[in-house]
Amino acid sequence: MLIHPGKRTPLTRGRQEDWDAAREAYLLEHAPGLKEHYAAQRRAFDQIEADAQARHPDPTPDNITAAVAAEAALPYRKRTEAQLRRNFEPLSAHLPQDIRSRRKRFVQREQRAWNRANPTPLSDDMQRALTAEFVKTYARAARA
């Protein structure tokens, strides 16, 4: 399809991002309780991150040395199984990644639980209605 100079051109990437940011700000201002919900969510998620860091701290060199010694004490067959599960990566390289994965799983699980316990006050119908209002006012302002 040809784009005619007098016709409206499709939104460029930068303009689409501006549109999304403006729409999000409009929703925050016009949806009752949404701003408070997001603030409470941010506080809860920050606390979850802190709990995850406390439960699964980054391994120290002493922790890695102890884990390597514990693995070396395993019988040959068990040690080989552990190495195969890691694709022959050394334990010192694998342990930090394993801890980060545990921390990430913990954070995701707790965030999902918080979101289930605290549903967003912005329903789909309300979002559609507010977006339609935003489009009307934004389109009117863009033409002027």
Coordinates of N, CA and C in Angstrom, one line a residue, residues 8 10 12 25 27 31 34 38 53 57 60 63 81 84 88-89 92 102 106 114-115 122-123 134:
R8 N -2.2 10.4 6.9 CA -1.6 10.2 8.1 C -0.6 9.0 8.0
P10 N 1.9 6.0 9.6 CA 1.9 5.1 10.8 C 2.8 5.7 11.9
T12 N 5.6 6.1 14.4 CA 7.0 5.6 14.4 C 7.2 5.0 15.8
A25 N 0.2 7.2 32.0 CA 0.0 8.3 32.9 C -1.5 8.6 33.1
L27 N -4.0 6.6 32.6 CA -4.7 5.5 33.4 C -4.4 5.7 34.9
A31 N -7.8 6.1 37.0 CA -8.3 4.8 37.6 C -8.2 5.0 39.1
L34 N -5.5 3.0 41.6 CA -4.4 2.3 40.8 C -3.0 2.8 41.3
Y38 N -0.1 0.4 42.8 CA 1.2 0.2 42.3 C 2.3 0.6 43.4
Q53 N 17.3 -12.1 48.8 CA 18.8 -11.9 49.0 C 19.2 -12.5 50.4
P57 N 21.8 -15.8 49.7 CA 22.9 -14.8 49.5 C 23.9 -15.3 48.5
T60 N 30.1 -17.0 49.0 CA 31.4 -16.4 49.3 C 32.5 -17.5 48.8
N63 N 32.2 -20.5 50.9 CA 31.1 -21.4 50.6 C 31.4 -22.2 49.4
E81 N 27.8 -38.1 38.4 CA 26.4 -37.7 38.1 C 26.2 -36.2 38.3
L84 N 27.8 -34.4 35.4 CA 27.0 -34.6 34.2 C 25.7 -33.6 34.2
F88 N 29.5 -30.7 32.8 CA 31.0 -30.7 33.1 C 31.5 -29.3 33.5
E89 N 30.6 -28.4 33.8 CA 31.1 -27.1 34.3 C 31.6 -27.3 35.7
S92 N 32.6 -24.3 41.0 CA 32.8 -22.9 41.3 C 32.1 -22.0 40.3
R102 N 17.7 -20.0 42.2 CA 16.9 -20.2 43.3 C 16.3 -18.8 43.8
F106 N 12.3 -17.9 43.8 CA 11.7 -17.4 45.1 C 11.0 -16.1 44.8
W114 N 1.6 -12.5 45.8 CA 1.2 -11.2 46.1 C 0.1 -10.7 45.1
N115 N 0.4 -10.9 43.9 CA -0.5 -10.4 42.8 C -1.9 -11.1 42.9
L122 N -7.7 -2.0 38.4 CA -8.1 -1.6 37.0 C -8.5 -2.9 36.3
S123 N -9.9 -3.0 36.1 CA -10.4 -4.1 35.4 C -10.2 -3.9 33.9
F134 N -9.0 8.3 26.5 CA -7.7 8.9 26.3 C -7.5 9.1 24.8

